[in-house]
Short mmCIF file of C-alpha atoms and ligand atoms in Angstrom, two decimals:
data_model
loop_
_atom_site.label_atom_id
_atom_site.label_comp_id
_atom_site.label_asym_id
_atom_site.label_seq_id
_atom_site.Cartn_x
_atom_site.Cartn_y
_atom_site.Cartn_z
CA MET A 1496 61.24 192.30 95.80
CA ALA A 1497 63.09 195.60 96.83
CA SER A 1498 64.69 195.10 100.27
CA GLN A 1499 63.35 197.17 102.64
CA GLU A 1500 66.95 199.33 102.37
CA GLU A 1501 66.12 200.29 98.89
CA VAL A 1502 62.29 200.68 99.44
CA PHE A 1503 63.82 203.37 101.96
CA LYS A 1504 65.97 205.07 99.72
CA LYS A 1505 63.18 205.22 97.09
CA LEU A 1506 60.94 206.80 99.60
CA VAL A 1507 63.44 209.47 100.73
CA SER A 1508 64.08 210.63 96.82
CA HIS A 1509 60.58 210.56 96.59
CA CYS A 1510 60.19 213.40 98.83
CA LYS A 1511 62.66 215.10 97.30
CA GLU A 1512 61.29 214.92 93.93
CA TYR A 1513 58.01 215.34 94.51
CA GLY A 1514 58.19 218.13 96.99
CA PHE A 1515 57.68 216.53 100.58
CA VAL A 1516 60.98 216.75 101.91
CA PHE A 1517 64.12 218.71 100.99
CA PRO A 1518 67.43 218.65 102.91
CA SER A 1519 68.14 222.00 104.50
CA SER A 1520 69.78 224.64 102.77
CA GLU A 1521 70.83 221.83 100.02
CA ILE A 1522 72.50 224.39 97.53
CA TYR A 1523 75.05 224.57 100.26
CA ASP A 1524 75.13 220.87 100.79
CA GLY A 1525 72.57 220.44 103.35
CA LEU A 1526 73.09 220.67 107.13
CA ALA A 1527 73.11 217.11 108.77
CA ALA A 1528 69.82 215.96 110.24
CA VAL A 1529 67.95 219.23 109.36
CA TYR A 1530 65.28 219.22 106.71
CA ASP A 1531 62.98 221.39 105.22
CA TYR A 1532 59.42 220.50 104.15
CA GLY A 1533 58.17 221.50 100.47
CA GLN A 1534 54.82 222.59 98.89
CA ASN A 1535 53.50 219.17 99.76
CA GLY A 1536 55.28 218.42 102.90
CA VAL A 1537 54.07 221.27 104.51
CA GLU A 1538 50.14 220.42 103.52
CA LEU A 1539 50.83 216.65 104.63
CA LYS A 1540 52.09 217.78 107.95
CA ASN A 1541 49.54 220.11 108.98
CA ASN A 1542 46.85 217.82 108.08
CA ILE A 1543 48.82 215.80 110.47
CA LYS A 1544 48.52 218.70 113.27
CA LYS A 1545 45.29 219.40 112.85
CA TYR A 1546 44.15 215.66 113.03
CA TRP A 1547 46.08 215.87 116.54
CA TRP A 1548 44.89 219.19 117.19
CA ASP A 1549 41.01 218.18 117.32
CA SER A 1550 41.70 214.73 118.29
CA MET A 1551 42.69 216.33 121.75
CA VAL A 1552 41.19 219.74 121.98
CA LEU A 1553 37.98 220.15 119.67
CA LEU A 1554 36.98 216.17 121.04
CA HIS A 1555 37.48 216.77 124.66
CA GLU A 1556 36.04 219.49 126.67
CA ASN A 1557 38.80 219.75 129.56
CA ILE A 1558 41.99 219.68 126.90
CA VAL A 1559 42.77 223.03 126.15
CA GLY A 1560 45.95 224.27 123.76
CA ILE A 1561 48.83 226.79 124.39
CA ASP A 1562 51.95 227.85 122.21
CA ALA A 1563 54.70 228.28 124.22
CA ALA A 1564 57.90 230.17 123.36
CA ILE A 1565 60.74 227.96 122.00
CA PHE A 1566 63.21 230.11 124.70
CA MET A 1567 62.68 229.70 128.71
CA HIS A 1568 64.08 230.99 131.28
CA PRO A 1569 67.58 228.72 131.91
CA THR A 1570 66.57 227.66 135.33
CA THR A 1571 63.41 225.59 133.86
CA TRP A 1572 65.78 223.24 132.30
CA LYS A 1573 67.93 223.10 135.74
CA ALA A 1574 64.37 221.86 137.73
CA SER A 1575 63.51 219.82 134.73
CA GLY A 1576 66.52 217.75 134.94
CA HIS A 1577 67.69 218.24 131.41
CA VAL A 1578 71.21 220.06 132.10
CA ASP A 1579 72.37 217.03 134.26
CA ALA A 1580 70.83 213.98 132.89
CA PHE A 1581 69.75 214.85 129.63
CA ASN A 1582 72.60 212.91 127.88
CA ASP A 1583 73.25 209.96 125.58
CA PRO A 1584 76.21 207.65 126.19
CA LEU A 1585 77.90 208.23 122.92
CA ILE A 1586 81.08 205.81 121.25
CA ASP A 1587 83.10 206.44 118.51
CA ASN A 1588 85.12 203.67 116.11
CA ARG A 1589 88.65 205.21 115.50
CA ASP A 1590 88.49 203.39 112.12
CA SER A 1591 85.60 204.51 110.67
CA LYS A 1592 85.53 207.58 112.58
CA LYS A 1593 81.72 206.92 113.07
CA ARG A 1594 80.20 207.90 116.09
CA TYR A 1595 77.33 206.18 117.88
CA ARG A 1596 75.14 206.04 120.72
CA ALA A 1597 76.35 202.58 123.17
CA ASP A 1598 72.89 202.29 124.67
CA VAL A 1599 71.73 201.69 120.73
CA LEU A 1600 74.52 199.20 119.61
CA ILE A 1601 73.40 197.44 122.17
CA GLU A 1602 69.74 197.36 121.73
CA GLU A 1603 70.44 196.86 117.95
CA GLN A 1604 72.93 193.43 119.39
CA LEU A 1605 69.32 192.47 121.79
CA ALA A 1606 67.32 192.63 118.53
CA LYS A 1607 69.33 190.46 116.56
CA ILE A 1608 69.86 187.32 119.15
CA GLU A 1609 65.94 188.01 119.30
CA GLU A 1610 65.83 187.82 115.57
CA LYS A 1611 67.75 184.65 115.73
CA ILE A 1612 65.14 182.75 117.85
CA ASN A 1613 62.36 184.23 115.81
CA LYS A 1614 63.91 182.53 112.92
CA GLU A 1615 64.22 179.46 114.39
CA VAL A 1616 60.47 179.05 115.70
CA GLU A 1617 59.68 180.17 111.87
CA LYS A 1618 61.99 176.92 110.90
CA ALA A 1619 60.45 174.94 112.89
CA ARG A 1620 56.80 176.03 112.29
CA LYS A 1621 57.21 175.25 108.90
CA ARG A 1622 58.58 171.60 109.53
CA PHE A 1623 55.91 170.58 111.70
CA GLY A 1624 52.90 172.04 110.24
CA ASP A 1625 49.61 172.42 112.44
CA ALA A 1626 51.12 170.04 114.92
CA PHE A 1627 53.26 172.68 116.01
CA ASP A 1628 52.97 174.18 119.36
CA GLU A 1629 55.19 177.80 119.77
CA GLN A 1630 55.06 177.60 123.01
CA LYS A 1631 56.71 174.52 123.94
CA PHE A 1632 59.40 174.43 121.24
CA ARG A 1633 60.59 177.74 123.01
CA GLU A 1634 60.89 176.25 126.21
CA THR A 1635 62.38 173.42 125.14
CA ASN A 1636 64.45 173.81 121.76
CA PRO A 1637 68.47 173.53 122.74
CA ARG A 1638 69.00 176.34 120.64
CA VAL A 1639 66.41 178.38 121.56
CA LEU A 1640 67.16 177.99 124.92
CA GLU A 1641 70.90 179.26 124.54
CA HIS A 1642 69.50 182.18 122.69
CA GLN A 1643 67.38 182.99 125.06
CA LYS A 1644 69.99 182.65 128.05
CA HIS A 1645 72.24 184.90 126.08
CA PHE A 1646 69.10 187.42 125.53
CA ASP A 1647 68.42 187.48 129.32
CA GLU A 1648 71.58 187.68 130.88
CA LEU A 1649 72.77 190.55 127.90
CA HIS A 1650 69.58 192.35 128.94
CA GLN A 1651 70.41 192.19 132.15
CA ARG A 1652 73.20 193.87 132.05
CA TYR A 1653 72.14 196.08 129.85
CA SER A 1654 69.61 197.52 132.22
CA ASP A 1655 71.78 197.46 135.26
CA ALA A 1656 74.23 199.80 133.04
CA MET A 1657 72.13 202.17 131.82
CA ASN A 1658 70.21 202.40 135.18
CA ALA A 1659 73.46 203.47 136.94
CA MET A 1660 74.46 204.78 133.27
CA ASP A 1661 77.91 202.78 134.07
CA LEU A 1662 79.94 203.98 131.05
CA GLU A 1663 82.33 201.27 131.56
CA MET A 1664 80.02 198.67 131.95
CA LEU A 1665 78.24 199.60 128.68
CA LYS A 1666 81.80 199.72 127.25
CA GLN A 1667 82.84 196.44 128.58
CA ILE A 1668 79.36 194.91 127.00
CA ILE A 1669 80.34 196.14 123.48
CA VAL A 1670 83.76 194.26 124.04
CA ASP A 1671 82.11 191.21 125.15
CA GLU A 1672 79.60 190.94 122.81
CA GLU A 1673 82.35 191.50 119.97
CA ILE A 1674 79.92 194.26 118.15
CA VAL A 1675 81.36 195.71 115.25
CA CYS A 1676 81.08 199.02 113.76
CA PRO A 1677 79.00 198.83 110.91
CA ILE A 1678 81.10 200.83 108.27
CA SER A 1679 84.89 199.74 109.02
CA GLY A 1680 84.01 196.22 110.39
CA THR A 1681 86.63 196.42 113.20
CA ARG A 1682 85.98 196.44 116.99
CA ASN A 1683 88.52 199.49 117.71
CA TRP A 1684 86.02 201.78 120.22
CA THR A 1685 87.13 204.50 122.33
CA ASP A 1686 85.59 204.99 125.48
CA VAL A 1687 81.90 205.75 126.09
CA ARG A 1688 81.08 209.14 127.07
CA GLN A 1689 78.63 211.51 127.94
CA PHE A 1690 76.99 213.84 125.62
CA ASN A 1691 74.22 216.53 126.54
CA LEU A 1692 71.67 217.23 123.80
CA MET A 1693 70.58 220.58 124.52
CA PHE A 1694 71.67 223.38 122.12
CA SER A 1695 72.54 226.55 124.06
CA THR A 1696 73.30 229.82 122.63
CA GLU A 1697 73.34 233.81 124.44
CA MET A 1698 70.80 235.99 125.06
CA GLY A 1699 71.80 239.66 125.49
CA SER A 1700 73.90 241.73 123.64
CA THR A 1701 76.62 242.61 125.98
CA ALA A 1702 79.42 240.15 126.69
CA ASP A 1703 78.92 240.70 130.60
CA GLY A 1704 74.85 240.50 130.44
CA THR A 1705 74.71 237.81 128.20
CA THR A 1706 72.95 234.65 129.73
CA LYS A 1707 73.35 230.97 128.47
CA ILE A 1708 69.99 229.68 127.35
CA TYR A 1709 68.86 226.35 125.58
CA LEU A 1710 66.90 225.71 122.98
CA ARG A 1711 63.91 223.49 124.32
CA PRO A 1712 64.55 220.10 123.81
CA GLU A 1713 61.05 218.88 124.55
CA THR A 1714 57.72 221.11 124.54
CA ALA A 1715 56.60 219.65 128.17
CA GLN A 1716 58.26 221.88 130.10
CA GLY A 1717 56.24 225.01 128.22
CA ILE A 1718 53.38 223.58 129.96
CA PHE A 1719 54.45 222.69 132.75
CA VAL A 1720 55.85 226.56 133.58
CA ASN A 1721 52.07 227.50 132.62
CA PHE A 1722 50.09 224.95 134.56
CA LEU A 1723 49.00 227.64 136.98
CA ASN A 1724 48.19 230.44 134.39
CA VAL A 1725 45.87 228.07 132.30
CA GLN A 1726 44.33 226.13 135.68
CA LYS A 1727 43.22 229.79 137.06
CA THR A 1728 42.40 231.39 133.70
CA GLY A 1729 40.89 228.54 132.15
CA ARG A 1730 39.08 227.86 135.53
CA MET A 1731 40.37 224.16 134.94
CA LYS A 1732 39.25 220.93 136.69
CA ILE A 1733 41.26 218.35 137.48
CA PRO A 1734 41.38 216.02 135.19
CA PHE A 1735 42.44 218.18 132.78
CA GLY A 1736 45.07 218.73 129.85
CA ILE A 1737 46.83 221.37 128.15
CA ALA A 1738 48.29 220.23 124.35
CA GLN A 1739 50.72 222.06 122.43
CA ILE A 1740 52.28 221.62 118.91
CA GLY A 1741 55.82 222.87 118.77
CA LYS A 1742 59.30 222.89 117.65
CA ALA A 1743 62.23 221.19 119.76
CA PHE A 1744 65.91 220.84 119.23
CA ARG A 1745 68.37 218.07 119.97
CA ASN A 1746 72.06 217.73 119.11
CA GLU A 1747 71.75 213.73 118.27
CA ILE A 1748 75.02 212.23 118.20
CA VAL A 1749 73.28 209.26 115.18
CA ALA A 1750 71.49 211.57 113.45
CA ARG A 1751 70.43 209.39 110.27
CA GLN A 1752 67.84 207.84 108.97
CA PHE A 1753 66.39 210.87 107.24
CA ILE A 1754 63.76 212.98 109.40
CA PHE A 1755 63.41 209.93 111.99
CA ARG A 1756 65.87 211.33 113.98
CA MET A 1757 66.58 215.43 113.13
CA ARG A 1758 68.25 217.94 115.20
CA GLU A 1759 65.40 220.67 114.97
CA PHE A 1760 61.93 218.59 114.83
CA GLU A 1761 58.31 219.06 116.03
CA GLN A 1762 56.31 217.37 118.53
CA MET A 1763 52.65 217.21 119.44
CA GLU A 1764 53.08 217.21 123.29
CA MET A 1765 49.59 216.66 126.24
CA GLN A 1766 50.09 216.82 129.45
CA PHE A 1767 46.94 215.26 131.23
CA PHE A 1768 47.09 216.45 135.32
CA VAL A 1769 45.58 213.67 137.27
CA ARG A 1770 44.76 213.30 141.05
CA PRO A 1771 47.67 211.41 142.73
CA GLY A 1772 46.93 207.25 142.92
CA GLU A 1773 44.54 207.57 140.20
CA GLU A 1774 47.51 207.78 137.28
CA MET A 1775 47.66 204.16 136.26
CA GLN A 1776 44.20 204.44 135.07
CA TRP A 1777 44.74 207.40 133.07
CA PHE A 1778 47.98 206.02 131.49
CA GLN A 1779 46.13 203.06 130.58
CA HIS A 1780 43.39 205.33 128.98
CA TRP A 1781 45.77 207.75 127.16
CA LYS A 1782 47.50 204.53 126.23
CA GLU A 1783 44.43 202.97 123.97
CA PHE A 1784 43.11 206.50 123.02
CA ARG A 1785 46.42 207.15 121.49
CA LEU A 1786 46.86 203.79 119.67
CA ARG A 1787 43.19 204.17 118.06
CA TRP A 1788 44.08 207.43 116.92
CA HIS A 1789 46.65 205.70 114.99
CA LYS A 1790 44.48 203.00 113.90
CA ALA A 1791 42.01 205.00 112.34
CA LEU A 1792 43.90 206.41 109.89
CA GLY A 1793 44.05 202.97 108.20
CA LEU A 1794 47.30 202.16 107.77
CA GLY A 1795 47.14 198.74 108.98
CA ASP A 1796 46.62 197.57 112.20
CA ASN A 1797 49.41 195.12 112.10
CA LYS A 1798 52.10 197.95 112.00
CA TYR A 1799 51.70 198.63 115.27
CA ARG A 1800 53.09 197.47 118.80
CA TYR A 1801 53.45 198.43 122.34
CA HIS A 1802 57.20 198.70 123.83
CA ASP A 1803 56.91 199.22 127.55
CA HIS A 1804 59.88 200.82 128.86
CA GLU A 1805 62.11 198.29 131.72
CA LYS A 1806 64.47 201.43 131.86
CA LEU A 1807 61.82 204.23 133.16
CA ALA A 1808 63.24 207.78 133.04
CA HIS A 1809 64.20 209.57 136.42
CA TYR A 1810 60.52 211.38 136.53
CA ALA A 1811 58.35 208.06 135.27
CA ASN A 1812 56.46 205.52 136.81
CA ALA A 1813 55.38 203.78 133.69
CA ALA A 1814 55.80 204.65 130.35
CA THR A 1815 55.21 202.89 126.93
CA ASP A 1816 55.86 203.65 123.31
CA ILE A 1817 53.93 203.20 120.18
CA GLU A 1818 56.09 201.69 117.83
CA PHE A 1819 55.27 201.78 113.95
CA GLU A 1820 56.82 199.48 111.42
CA MET A 1821 59.07 201.80 109.08
CA PRO A 1822 60.98 200.48 106.47
CA PHE A 1823 63.89 199.85 108.87
CA GLY A 1824 61.86 198.23 111.33
CA PHE A 1825 59.45 198.79 114.20
CA LYS A 1826 60.64 201.89 115.73
CA GLU A 1827 58.93 204.28 118.21
CA VAL A 1828 56.58 207.00 116.92
CA GLU A 1829 55.14 207.94 120.64
CA GLY A 1830 55.94 208.21 123.95
CA ILE A 1831 53.00 207.77 126.34
CA HIS A 1832 54.38 208.33 130.60
CA SER A 1833 53.31 208.45 133.76
CA ARG A 1834 55.78 211.72 134.84
CA THR A 1835 54.47 211.55 138.45
CA ASN A 1836 54.33 215.18 140.16
CA PHE A 1837 58.24 215.20 138.88
CA ASP A 1838 57.81 218.35 136.79
CA LEU A 1839 55.49 220.34 139.08
CA SER A 1840 57.16 219.50 142.25
CA GLN A 1841 60.82 220.66 140.39
CA HIS A 1842 59.51 223.82 139.40
CA ALA A 1843 57.73 224.62 142.82
CA LYS A 1844 61.17 223.98 143.97
CA PHE A 1845 63.56 226.10 141.88
CA SER A 1846 60.73 228.79 141.83
CA GLY A 1847 59.82 229.17 145.21
CA LYS A 1848 56.28 229.38 144.32
CA LYS A 1849 53.61 226.95 145.23
CA ILE A 1850 52.25 225.05 142.44
CA GLU A 1851 49.61 223.09 143.80
CA TYR A 1852 45.69 222.69 142.63
CA PHE A 1853 42.85 222.62 145.61
CA ASP A 1854 40.70 219.84 144.75
CA PRO A 1855 37.00 221.36 145.76
CA GLU A 1856 35.67 217.91 145.96
CA LEU A 1857 38.31 216.61 148.11
CA ASN A 1858 38.82 219.76 149.70
CA GLN A 1859 42.28 219.65 149.60
CA SER A 1860 45.62 220.99 148.07
CA TYR A 1861 47.88 218.74 146.32
CA THR A 1862 50.33 218.40 143.47
CA PRO A 1863 48.84 216.86 141.05
CA TYR A 1864 50.04 213.82 138.92
CA VAL A 1865 50.80 214.11 135.05
CA ILE A 1866 50.37 211.40 132.35
CA GLU A 1867 51.79 212.73 128.95
CA THR A 1868 51.41 211.72 125.39
CA SER A 1869 54.05 212.92 122.93
CA ILE A 1870 54.63 212.55 119.29
CA GLY A 1871 57.09 213.48 116.97
CA VAL A 1872 54.98 215.00 114.08
CA ASP A 1873 58.01 214.07 111.59
CA ARG A 1874 58.30 210.47 112.71
CA MET A 1875 54.42 210.63 112.03
CA PHE A 1876 54.78 211.72 108.94
CA LEU A 1877 57.50 209.29 107.85
CA SER A 1878 55.11 206.17 109.39
CA VAL A 1879 52.22 207.90 107.04
CA LEU A 1880 54.34 208.32 103.88
CA SER A 1881 56.05 204.61 104.38
CA ALA A 1882 52.84 202.95 104.75
CA ALA A 1883 51.33 205.12 101.63
CA TYR A 1884 54.15 204.23 99.20
CA HIS A 1885 53.36 201.41 96.48
CA GLU A 1886 55.54 200.66 93.74
CA GLU A 1887 52.65 198.99 91.24
CA GLN A 1888 53.08 197.37 87.97
CA LEU A 1889 50.18 197.98 86.04
CA ASP A 1890 48.35 196.11 82.70
CA GLY A 1891 50.08 196.36 79.49
CA GLY A 1892 54.10 196.49 80.94
CA ASP A 1893 53.59 200.04 82.78
CA SER A 1894 54.08 200.74 86.16
CA ARG A 1895 53.32 203.40 88.53
CA VAL A 1896 54.56 204.91 92.16
CA VAL A 1897 51.33 206.21 93.94
CA LEU A 1898 51.04 207.46 97.86
CA LYS A 1899 47.72 205.83 99.04
CA LEU A 1900 47.40 208.47 101.40
CA PRO A 1901 44.80 208.77 103.81
CA PRO A 1902 42.40 211.15 101.74
CA VAL A 1903 41.91 213.38 104.65
CA LEU A 1904 45.89 213.49 104.88
CA ALA A 1905 46.65 213.92 101.62
CA PRO A 1906 48.30 217.46 100.44
CA VAL A 1907 46.07 218.07 96.95
CA LYS A 1908 42.86 216.54 97.22
CA ALA A 1909 41.47 217.31 93.84
CA CYS A 1910 42.95 217.92 90.56
CA VAL A 1911 41.21 219.28 87.89
CA MET A 1912 42.20 218.67 83.75
CA PRO A 1913 41.15 219.62 80.96
CA LEU A 1914 41.43 217.40 78.36
CA VAL A 1915 43.02 219.67 75.88
CA LYS A 1916 44.05 223.55 76.29
CA LYS A 1917 41.24 225.00 73.83
CA ASP A 1918 37.55 225.00 72.88
CA GLY A 1919 36.63 226.21 76.20
CA LEU A 1920 37.86 223.02 78.54
CA PRO A 1921 40.47 225.58 80.24
CA GLU A 1922 37.97 227.63 80.86
CA LYS A 1923 35.04 225.48 82.31
CA ALA A 1924 38.22 223.37 84.31
CA ARG A 1925 38.64 226.84 86.11
CA GLU A 1926 35.22 226.93 87.15
CA ILE A 1927 35.09 223.54 88.86
CA VAL A 1928 38.78 224.83 90.96
CA ASN A 1929 36.65 227.70 91.76
CA MET A 1930 33.98 225.88 92.96
CA LEU A 1931 36.18 223.84 94.95
CA LYS A 1932 38.98 225.60 96.28
CA PHE A 1933 37.15 227.31 99.26
CA ASP A 1934 36.51 223.86 101.01
CA VAL A 1935 39.71 221.20 99.58
CA LYS A 1936 43.02 221.78 98.17
CA THR A 1937 42.90 221.46 94.31
CA THR A 1938 45.10 221.98 91.91
CA TYR A 1939 44.80 222.45 88.12
CA ASP A 1940 46.84 220.67 85.33
CA GLU A 1941 46.85 221.03 81.73
CA LYS A 1942 50.24 220.16 80.69
CA ASP A 1943 51.17 216.82 79.16
CA SER A 1944 48.50 213.54 78.04
CA ILE A 1945 45.77 212.51 80.33
CA GLY A 1946 48.06 209.23 81.71
CA LYS A 1947 50.96 211.47 82.21
CA ARG A 1948 48.87 213.63 84.71
CA TYR A 1949 47.46 210.62 86.41
CA ARG A 1950 50.90 209.60 87.40
CA ARG A 1951 51.86 212.89 88.68
CA GLN A 1952 48.95 213.21 90.93
CA ASP A 1953 49.40 209.49 91.81
CA ALA A 1954 52.76 210.12 93.16
CA VAL A 1955 51.67 213.14 95.40
CA GLY A 1956 49.18 210.82 96.55
CA THR A 1957 45.84 213.09 95.15
CA PRO A 1958 42.71 210.63 95.71
CA PHE A 1959 40.67 212.71 93.67
CA CYS A 1960 41.05 213.59 89.35
CA ILE A 1961 38.15 215.17 87.74
CA THR A 1962 38.83 215.60 83.53
CA VAL A 1963 36.77 217.88 81.67
CA ASP A 1964 36.21 216.92 78.23
CA HIS A 1965 34.43 218.17 75.13
CA ASP A 1966 30.97 216.05 76.11
CA THR A 1967 31.19 218.29 79.49
CA LEU A 1968 30.12 221.65 78.00
CA ASN A 1969 26.88 219.71 77.06
CA ASP A 1970 26.10 217.34 79.75
CA ASN A 1971 28.05 219.60 82.28
CA CYS A 1972 29.51 215.92 83.52
CA VAL A 1973 33.07 215.16 84.24
CA THR A 1974 35.23 211.98 84.61
CA ILE A 1975 36.41 211.84 88.21
CA ARG A 1976 39.46 208.89 88.56
CA TYR A 1977 40.09 207.48 92.01
CA ARG A 1978 43.48 207.09 93.02
CA ASP A 1979 43.82 204.04 94.57
CA ASP A 1980 41.67 201.74 92.26
CA MET A 1981 42.31 204.06 89.14
CA ARG A 1982 38.10 203.22 88.52
CA GLN A 1983 36.71 205.96 86.44
CA GLU A 1984 33.23 207.37 86.52
CA ARG A 1985 30.82 209.90 84.57
CA VAL A 1986 29.51 212.19 87.28
CA PRO A 1987 27.32 215.45 87.25
CA ILE A 1988 29.57 218.57 88.25
CA GLU A 1989 27.21 219.44 90.72
CA SER A 1990 27.86 216.15 92.73
CA LEU A 1991 32.04 216.48 92.67
CA HIS A 1992 31.36 218.96 95.52
CA GLY A 1993 29.71 216.30 97.84
CA ILE A 1994 31.85 213.24 96.53
CA ILE A 1995 35.06 215.26 97.51
CA THR A 1996 34.53 216.77 100.74
CA ASP A 1997 32.66 213.90 102.02
CA ALA A 1998 35.61 211.60 101.49
CA VAL A 1999 38.27 214.09 102.95
CA ASP A 2000 36.17 215.05 106.10
CA MET A 2001 38.17 215.14 109.41
CA LYS A 2002 34.76 214.69 111.06
CA ASN A 2003 34.41 210.94 109.69
CA LEU A 2004 38.18 210.11 111.04
CA LEU A 2005 37.29 211.85 114.21
CA ARG A 2006 34.02 209.87 114.91
CA LYS A 2007 35.77 206.81 115.05
CA LEU A 2008 37.87 207.60 118.10
P1 LIG B 3237 64.68 208.16 120.51
O1 LIG B 3237 64.85 206.95 121.74
O2 LIG B 3237 64.16 207.61 119.49
O3 LIG B 3237 65.51 208.89 120.48
P2 LIG B 3237 62.95 209.94 122.65
O4 LIG B 3237 62.59 208.22 123.41
O5 LIG B 3237 64.19 210.23 123.32
O6 LIG B 3237 63.52 209.00 121.27
P3 LIG B 3237 60.79 211.46 123.47
O7 LIG B 3237 61.92 212.18 124.45
O8 LIG B 3237 60.25 210.22 124.25
O9 LIG B 3237 61.79 210.71 122.10
O10 LIG B 3237 59.96 212.15 122.52
C1 LIG B 3237 58.97 212.30 122.29
C2 LIG B 3237 58.39 211.89 120.90
O11 LIG B 3237 59.29 212.71 120.01
C3 LIG B 3237 59.45 210.86 119.99
O12 LIG B 3237 58.34 209.37 120.39
C4 LIG B 3237 59.54 210.98 118.71
O13 LIG B 3237 57.95 210.93 117.84
C5 LIG B 3237 59.79 212.22 118.81
N1 LIG B 3237 61.43 212.75 118.73
C6 LIG B 3237 62.20 212.79 119.47
N2 LIG B 3237 63.24 212.97 119.14
C7 LIG B 3237 63.45 213.21 117.75
C8 LIG B 3237 63.95 213.51 116.96
N3 LIG B 3237 65.70 213.35 117.03
N4 LIG B 3237 63.53 213.94 115.64
C9 LIG B 3237 62.20 213.50 115.41
N5 LIG B 3237 61.49 213.10 116.02
C10 LIG B 3237 61.90 213.02 117.48
#
């Protein structure tokens, strides 16, 4: 069995080799934590975005979309708190010269302790078999209790330090826990410093007339500043939501792990405006709906978990993450936040405009509360790909790499292949492409043996291969080959359109929500 790290490395090189993801400006050796999506990547990404957009805007009468600009008035970021508080605590190791997020180093330490406890539990489970009482074991085993005590104390110190943003305390925790740099293995740390994650640039042409502006670090603020525009012009009644998909930029300190943490990435965010006091029931609603959205893809229910936040952002009164089991562990893919009326109130204060909603049922005006669902397209892309990537041993000593992508997300839905490049078979195959291409992304391949062509399609996750042979010219039937079980079936050409469009129809997925 390959280690998880090896699997991840293979996935990264697979992404490049098959046109999913390339390092940005690679001919100049790339740009750290910036990536380009290739010919297959862009299709997969667009399908993910469509699934999200349709699940929000198409399925909900009371959710509409917008597309706000990346540049925003600089006061936006003062009001939102990003100028003053969008910081990560960073620390450098003097020997490796590598930079880390102090909070991440401590969280990894907490995860290690948790792992030790879980190992003890698993060992005992094996030893005691059916008679094993896990709860009792956790409450009484001296080694587990010792680890748990360590965990609780560390966790408390860490939460205190983060809530107060006490940088000295964070450093002290790293020293006390004897955390070492994974690269140099030493404890030669600098002090912890604050680092603002926003990119800035100048707008305007003359030296005097320029204004410093930021590249948005989240898409949400474009929704907040348009709250009144959309509410009034769309005659929206609370509760209602505004959805948006767009780029966001963060000058991440630790930008490893491929497209998991990028400096330029894409978010799909929805802000749902509700009556004050009703936010907790809507928070619960969206938490459940979003998990259903993920699970409907069929990547494996056990690959998801919620992670409730203990340290809440300055604006939030409840927050949870949906985590996905990546090749490097459970990681956040999406955040669901109850943001109170913080953002709208702040924008009202900084702009001097009244940003309120008149509720005809209550006959009163108020500043709505907000539930936000915020998911990274790129992280979603990575989770889909890592669940889909399979290396399989086949009969006869052969092997294949196959992306078992949900057909609705696959970049290419069907590939049509003439058995040979002559005798009218290519022409017949082209006819089939022309029949399918209006509904599904279809490709044509006549090069190499059929076996090799199948492997190429497996590697990009094409759910259907269609082979045209000499008999086709007489009986108008073709061989359809299914990606996952490699089953082959002879079917009439007229039935192809129905078989394929039905299997890749977004409606079937949306109906599960
Ligand atoms: P993290 O703790 O991993 O830095 P975050 O909690 O800061 O993430 P949010 O601000 O809640 O993330 O952003 C919402 C979503 O945007 C995340 O769940 C993630 O999917 C995505 N996202 C955030 N930062 C990045 C990034 N640098 N690269 C790719 N996706 C990102």
